[in-house]
PDB file of C-alpha atoms in Angstrom:
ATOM      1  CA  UNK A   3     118.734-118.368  52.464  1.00 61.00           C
ATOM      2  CA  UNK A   4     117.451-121.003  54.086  1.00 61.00           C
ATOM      3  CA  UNK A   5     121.004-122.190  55.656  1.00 64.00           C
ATOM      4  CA  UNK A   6     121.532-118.848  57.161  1.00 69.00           C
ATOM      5  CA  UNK A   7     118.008-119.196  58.662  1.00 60.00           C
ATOM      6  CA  UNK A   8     119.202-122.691  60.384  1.00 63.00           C
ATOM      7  CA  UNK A   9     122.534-121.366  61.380  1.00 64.00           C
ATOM      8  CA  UNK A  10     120.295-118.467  62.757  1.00 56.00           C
ATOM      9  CA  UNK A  11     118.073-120.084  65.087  1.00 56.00           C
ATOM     10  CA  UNK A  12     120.485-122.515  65.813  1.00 59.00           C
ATOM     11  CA  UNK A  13     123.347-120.185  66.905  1.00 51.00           C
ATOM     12  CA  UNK A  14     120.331-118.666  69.147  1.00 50.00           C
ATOM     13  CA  UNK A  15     119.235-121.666  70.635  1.00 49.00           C
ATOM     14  CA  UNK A  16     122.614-122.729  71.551  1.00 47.00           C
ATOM     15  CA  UNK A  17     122.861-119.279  73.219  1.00 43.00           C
ATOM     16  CA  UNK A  18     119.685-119.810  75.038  1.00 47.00           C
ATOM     17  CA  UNK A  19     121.054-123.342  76.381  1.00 48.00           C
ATOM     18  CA  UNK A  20     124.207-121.853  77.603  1.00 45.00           C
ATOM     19  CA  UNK A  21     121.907-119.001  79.176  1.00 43.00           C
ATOM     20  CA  UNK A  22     119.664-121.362  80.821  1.00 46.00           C
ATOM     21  CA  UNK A  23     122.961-123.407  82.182  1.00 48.00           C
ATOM     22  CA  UNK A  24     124.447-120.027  83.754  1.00 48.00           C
ATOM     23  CA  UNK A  25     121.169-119.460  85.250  1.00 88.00           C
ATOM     24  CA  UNK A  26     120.325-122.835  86.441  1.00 90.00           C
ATOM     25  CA  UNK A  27     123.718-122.656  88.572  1.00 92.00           C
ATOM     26  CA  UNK A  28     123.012-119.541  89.759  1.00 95.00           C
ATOM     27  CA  UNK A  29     119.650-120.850  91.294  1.00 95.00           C
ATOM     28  CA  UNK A  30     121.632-124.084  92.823  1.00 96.00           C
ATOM     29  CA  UNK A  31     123.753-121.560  94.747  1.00 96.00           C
ATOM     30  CA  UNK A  32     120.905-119.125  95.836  1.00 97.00           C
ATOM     31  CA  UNK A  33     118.630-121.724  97.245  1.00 97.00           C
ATOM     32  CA  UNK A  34     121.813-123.265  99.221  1.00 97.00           C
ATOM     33  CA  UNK A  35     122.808-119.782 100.181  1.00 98.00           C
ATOM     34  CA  UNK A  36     119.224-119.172 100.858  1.00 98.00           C
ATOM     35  CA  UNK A  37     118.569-122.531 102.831  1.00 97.00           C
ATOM     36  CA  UNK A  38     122.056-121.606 105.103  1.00 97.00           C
ATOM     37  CA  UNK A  39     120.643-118.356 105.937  1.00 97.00           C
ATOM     38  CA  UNK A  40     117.021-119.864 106.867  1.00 97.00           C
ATOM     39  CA  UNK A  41     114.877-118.752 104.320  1.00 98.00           C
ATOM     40  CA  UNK A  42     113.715-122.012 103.397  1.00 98.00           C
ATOM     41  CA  UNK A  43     110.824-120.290 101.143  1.00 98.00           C
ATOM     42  CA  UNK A  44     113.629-118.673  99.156  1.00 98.00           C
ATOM     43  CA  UNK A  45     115.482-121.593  98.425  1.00 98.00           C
ATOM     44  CA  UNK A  46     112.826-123.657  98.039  1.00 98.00           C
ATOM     45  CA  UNK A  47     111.710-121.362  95.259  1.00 97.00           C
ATOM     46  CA  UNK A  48     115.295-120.862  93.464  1.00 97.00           C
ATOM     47  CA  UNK A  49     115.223-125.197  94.068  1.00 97.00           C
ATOM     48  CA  UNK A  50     112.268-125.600  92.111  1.00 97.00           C
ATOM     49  CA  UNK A  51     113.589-123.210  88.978  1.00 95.00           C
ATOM     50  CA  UNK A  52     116.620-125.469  89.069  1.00 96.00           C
ATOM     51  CA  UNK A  53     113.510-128.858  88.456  1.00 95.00           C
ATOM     52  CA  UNK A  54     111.355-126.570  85.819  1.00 93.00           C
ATOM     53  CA  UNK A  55     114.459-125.628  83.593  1.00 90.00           C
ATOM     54  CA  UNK A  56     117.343-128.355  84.006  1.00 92.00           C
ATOM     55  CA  UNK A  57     117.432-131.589  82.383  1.00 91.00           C
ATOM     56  CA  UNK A  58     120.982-132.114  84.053  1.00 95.00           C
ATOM     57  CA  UNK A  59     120.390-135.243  86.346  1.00 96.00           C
ATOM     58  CA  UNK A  60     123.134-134.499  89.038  1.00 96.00           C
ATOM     59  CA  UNK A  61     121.468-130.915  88.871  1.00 96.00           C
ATOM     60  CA  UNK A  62     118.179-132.012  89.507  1.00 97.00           C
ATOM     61  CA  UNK A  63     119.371-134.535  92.337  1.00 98.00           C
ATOM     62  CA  UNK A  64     121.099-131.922  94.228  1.00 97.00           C
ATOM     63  CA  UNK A  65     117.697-129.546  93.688  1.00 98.00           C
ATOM     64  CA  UNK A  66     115.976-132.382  95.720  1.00 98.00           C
ATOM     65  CA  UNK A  67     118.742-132.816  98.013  1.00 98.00           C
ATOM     66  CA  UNK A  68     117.950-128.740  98.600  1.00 98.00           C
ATOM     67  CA  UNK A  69     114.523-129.246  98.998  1.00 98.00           C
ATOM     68  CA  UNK A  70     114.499-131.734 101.354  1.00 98.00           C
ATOM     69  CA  UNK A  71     116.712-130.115 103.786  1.00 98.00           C
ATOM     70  CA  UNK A  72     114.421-126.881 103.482  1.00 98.00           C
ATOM     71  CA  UNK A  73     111.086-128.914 104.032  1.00 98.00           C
ATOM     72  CA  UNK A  74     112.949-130.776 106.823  1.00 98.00           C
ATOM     73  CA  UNK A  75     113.675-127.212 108.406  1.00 97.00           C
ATOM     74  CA  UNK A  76     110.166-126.537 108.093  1.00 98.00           C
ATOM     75  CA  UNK A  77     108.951-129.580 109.179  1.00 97.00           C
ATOM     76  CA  UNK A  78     107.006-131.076 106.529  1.00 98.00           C
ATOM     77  CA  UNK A  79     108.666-134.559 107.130  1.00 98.00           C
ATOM     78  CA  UNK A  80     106.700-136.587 104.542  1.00 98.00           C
ATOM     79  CA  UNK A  81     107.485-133.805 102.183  1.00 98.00           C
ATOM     80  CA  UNK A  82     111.325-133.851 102.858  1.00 98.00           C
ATOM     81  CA  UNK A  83     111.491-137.401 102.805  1.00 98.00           C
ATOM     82  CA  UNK A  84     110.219-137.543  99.173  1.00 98.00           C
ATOM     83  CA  UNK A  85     112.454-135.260  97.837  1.00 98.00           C
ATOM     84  CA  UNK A  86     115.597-136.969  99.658  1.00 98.00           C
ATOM     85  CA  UNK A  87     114.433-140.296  97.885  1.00 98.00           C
ATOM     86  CA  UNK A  88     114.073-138.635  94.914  1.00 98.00           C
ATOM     87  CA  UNK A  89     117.624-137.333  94.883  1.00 98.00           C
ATOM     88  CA  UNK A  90     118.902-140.585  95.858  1.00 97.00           C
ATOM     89  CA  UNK A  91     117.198-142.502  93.543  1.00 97.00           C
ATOM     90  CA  UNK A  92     119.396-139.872  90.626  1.00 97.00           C
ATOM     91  CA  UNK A  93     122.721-140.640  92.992  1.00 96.00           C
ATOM     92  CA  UNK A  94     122.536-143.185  95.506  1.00 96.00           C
ATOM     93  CA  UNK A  95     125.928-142.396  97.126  1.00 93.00           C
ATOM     94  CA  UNK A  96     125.087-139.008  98.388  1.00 96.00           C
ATOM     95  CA  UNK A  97     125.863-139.135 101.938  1.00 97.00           C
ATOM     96  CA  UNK A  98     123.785-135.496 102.546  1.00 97.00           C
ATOM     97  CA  UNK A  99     120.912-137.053 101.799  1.00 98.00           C
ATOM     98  CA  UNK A 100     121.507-140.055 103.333  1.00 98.00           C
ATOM     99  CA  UNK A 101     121.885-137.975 106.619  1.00 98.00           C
ATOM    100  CA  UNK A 102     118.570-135.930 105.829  1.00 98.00           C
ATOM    101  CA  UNK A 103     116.654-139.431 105.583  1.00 98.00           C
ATOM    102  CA  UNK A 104     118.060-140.689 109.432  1.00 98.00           C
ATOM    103  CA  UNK A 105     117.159-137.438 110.238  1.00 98.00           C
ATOM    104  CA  UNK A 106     113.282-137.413 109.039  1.00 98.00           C
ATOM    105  CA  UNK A 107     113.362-140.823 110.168  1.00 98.00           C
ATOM    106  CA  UNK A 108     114.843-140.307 113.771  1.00 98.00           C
ATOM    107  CA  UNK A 109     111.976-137.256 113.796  1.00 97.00           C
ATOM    108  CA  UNK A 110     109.263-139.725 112.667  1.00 97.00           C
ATOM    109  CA  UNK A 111     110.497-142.442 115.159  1.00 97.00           C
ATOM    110  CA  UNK A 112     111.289-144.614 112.238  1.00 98.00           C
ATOM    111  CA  UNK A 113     114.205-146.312 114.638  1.00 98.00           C
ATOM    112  CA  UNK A 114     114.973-149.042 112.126  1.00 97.00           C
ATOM    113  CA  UNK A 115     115.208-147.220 108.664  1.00 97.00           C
ATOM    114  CA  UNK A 116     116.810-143.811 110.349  1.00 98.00           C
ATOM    115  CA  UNK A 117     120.080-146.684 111.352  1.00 97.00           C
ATOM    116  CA  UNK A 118     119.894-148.246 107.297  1.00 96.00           C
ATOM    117  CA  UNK A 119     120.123-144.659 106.094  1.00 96.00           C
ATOM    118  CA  UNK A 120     123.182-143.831 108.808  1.00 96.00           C
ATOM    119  CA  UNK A 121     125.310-147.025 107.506  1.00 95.00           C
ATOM    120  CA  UNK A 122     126.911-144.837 105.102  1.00 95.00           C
ATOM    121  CA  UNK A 123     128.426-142.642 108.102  1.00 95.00           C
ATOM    122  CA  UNK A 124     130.849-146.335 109.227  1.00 93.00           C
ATOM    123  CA  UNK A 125     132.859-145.138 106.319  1.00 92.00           C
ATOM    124  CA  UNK A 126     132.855-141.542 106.121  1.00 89.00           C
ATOM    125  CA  UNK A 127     136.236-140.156 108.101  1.00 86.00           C
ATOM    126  CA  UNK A 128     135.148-136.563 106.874  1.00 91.00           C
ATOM    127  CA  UNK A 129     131.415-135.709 107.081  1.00 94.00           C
ATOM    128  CA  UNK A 130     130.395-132.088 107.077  1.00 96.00           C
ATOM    129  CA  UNK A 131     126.860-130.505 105.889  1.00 96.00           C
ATOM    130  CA  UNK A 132     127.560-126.555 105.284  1.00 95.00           C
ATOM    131  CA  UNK A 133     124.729-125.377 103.537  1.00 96.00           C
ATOM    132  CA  UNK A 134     122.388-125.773 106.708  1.00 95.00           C
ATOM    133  CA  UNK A 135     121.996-122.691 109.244  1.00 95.00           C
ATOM    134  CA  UNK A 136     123.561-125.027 112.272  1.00 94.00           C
ATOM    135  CA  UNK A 137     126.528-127.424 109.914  1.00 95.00           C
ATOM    136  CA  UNK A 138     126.001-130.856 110.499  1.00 96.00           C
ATOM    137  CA  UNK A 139     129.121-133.422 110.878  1.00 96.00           C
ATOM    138  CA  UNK A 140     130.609-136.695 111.418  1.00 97.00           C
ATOM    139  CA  UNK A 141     130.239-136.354 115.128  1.00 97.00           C
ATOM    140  CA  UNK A 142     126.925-134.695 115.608  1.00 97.00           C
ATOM    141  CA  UNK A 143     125.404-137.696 113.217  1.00 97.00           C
ATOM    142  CA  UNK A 144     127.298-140.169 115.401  1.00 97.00           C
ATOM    143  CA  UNK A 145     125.537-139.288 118.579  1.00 97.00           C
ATOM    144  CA  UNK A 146     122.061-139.293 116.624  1.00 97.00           C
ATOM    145  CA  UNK A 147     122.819-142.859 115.461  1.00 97.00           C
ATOM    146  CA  UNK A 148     123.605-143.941 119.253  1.00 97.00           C
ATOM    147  CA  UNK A 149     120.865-142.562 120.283  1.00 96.00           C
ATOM    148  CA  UNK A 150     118.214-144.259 117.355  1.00 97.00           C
ATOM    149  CA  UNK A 151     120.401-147.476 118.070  1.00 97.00           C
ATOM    150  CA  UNK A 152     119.025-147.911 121.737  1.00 96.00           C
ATOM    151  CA  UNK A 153     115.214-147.142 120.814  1.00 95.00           C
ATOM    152  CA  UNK A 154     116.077-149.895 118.172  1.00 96.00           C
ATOM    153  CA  UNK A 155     117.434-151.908 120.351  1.00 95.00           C
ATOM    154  CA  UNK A 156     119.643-152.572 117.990  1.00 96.00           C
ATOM    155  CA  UNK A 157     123.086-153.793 120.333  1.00 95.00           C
ATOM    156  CA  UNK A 158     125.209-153.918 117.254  1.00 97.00           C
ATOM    157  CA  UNK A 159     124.841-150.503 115.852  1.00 97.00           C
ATOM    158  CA  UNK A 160     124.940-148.837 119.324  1.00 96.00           C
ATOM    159  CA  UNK A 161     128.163-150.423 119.623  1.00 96.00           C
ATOM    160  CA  UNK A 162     129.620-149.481 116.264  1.00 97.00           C
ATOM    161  CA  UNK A 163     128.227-146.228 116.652  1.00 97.00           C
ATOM    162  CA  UNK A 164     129.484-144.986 120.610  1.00 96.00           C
ATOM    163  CA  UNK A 165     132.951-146.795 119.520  1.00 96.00           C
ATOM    164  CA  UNK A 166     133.214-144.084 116.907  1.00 96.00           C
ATOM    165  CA  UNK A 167     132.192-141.144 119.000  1.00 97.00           C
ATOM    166  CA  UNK A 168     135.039-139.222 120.525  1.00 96.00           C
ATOM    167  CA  UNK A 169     133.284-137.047 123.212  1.00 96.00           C
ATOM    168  CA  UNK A 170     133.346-139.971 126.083  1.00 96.00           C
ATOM    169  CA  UNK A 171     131.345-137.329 128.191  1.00 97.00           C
ATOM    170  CA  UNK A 172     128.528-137.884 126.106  1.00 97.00           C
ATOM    171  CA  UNK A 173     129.251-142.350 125.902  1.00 96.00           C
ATOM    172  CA  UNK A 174     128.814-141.900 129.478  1.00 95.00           C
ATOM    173  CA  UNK A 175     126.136-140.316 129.826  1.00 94.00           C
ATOM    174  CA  UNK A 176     124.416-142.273 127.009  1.00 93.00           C
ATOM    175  CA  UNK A 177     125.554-145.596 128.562  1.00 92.00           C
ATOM    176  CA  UNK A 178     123.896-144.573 131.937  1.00 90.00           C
ATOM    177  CA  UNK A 179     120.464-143.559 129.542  1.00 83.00           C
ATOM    178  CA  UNK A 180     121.297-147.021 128.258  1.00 80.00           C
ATOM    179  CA  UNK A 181     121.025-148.564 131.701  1.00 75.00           C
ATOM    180  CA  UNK A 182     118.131-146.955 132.741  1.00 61.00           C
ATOM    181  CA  UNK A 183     115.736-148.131 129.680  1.00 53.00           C
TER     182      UNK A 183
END
């Protein structure tokens, strides 16, 4: 009798695990479909389900990477910025979050730390952020870079950075900003 009660509760509390695992996914994709759509409270809310019932690291990481983009929308930079750090301390190579920290930064004036974050970008040939209303790439993240890279005055980088950008129109026109300091 009391093997049949074991098997019992344990049969239902691996159902409950695999439950909780269909459920946690289905929050990850809400709050990105939410955060693409611009209802930041939405995802921010399916986000934090993911944090309350997931013990899954990469899971959790990309539940911060989701909350910092929807606090970043919202403007709570401090608050964005913490939950980017968060999620890269769990995986340091994510290059989303990496962008949402030059981001905050670039916001925050934070010339210095905004080009450390951006180094990953040197080595990305495909760079595209989906899940935000306006999509993010390579390019876009480029011109940001330039553009922290001359209130840095940081020479190096804004060299790096304008010899990657392909739309010259904008290199000229930044060059001319440039010269005008």
């Amino acid at each position: 009798m009391k093997k049949t009660v074991l098997s019992v509760v344990t049969l239902l509390l691996l159902l409950l695990a695999v439950t909780s695992c269909v459920k946690i996914d289905e929050a990850l994709t809400s709050g990105f479909d939410y955060l693409k759509l611009g209802d930041y409270n939405s995802a921010i809310s399916k986000f934090n389900k993911v944090l309350l019932f997931s013990n899954d690291e990469q899971k959790e990481a990309l539940a911060r990477e989701g909350i910092g983009w929807a606090y970043y929308m919202k403007d709570f930079l401090s608050t964005s910025e913490n939950n980017f750090l968060l999620s890269l301390e769990m995986v340091p190579s994510n290059a989303n979050v990496k962008a949402g920290l030059v981001l905050v930064n670039i916001r925050k004036g934070n010339w210095d730390e905004a080009l450390g974050h951006g180094e990953f970008i040197v080595d990305e040939t495909e760079f595209q952020i989906d899940y935000l209303p306006d999509p993010l790439g390579r390019e876009e993240l480029l011109k940001l870079l330039a553009i922290a890279s001359i209130h840095a005055h940081d020479d190096a980088a804004y060299s790096t950075y304008t010899g990657m950008i392909t739309d010259q129109d904008f290199v000229d026109r930044l060059e001319q900003l440039k010269g005008g300091e």
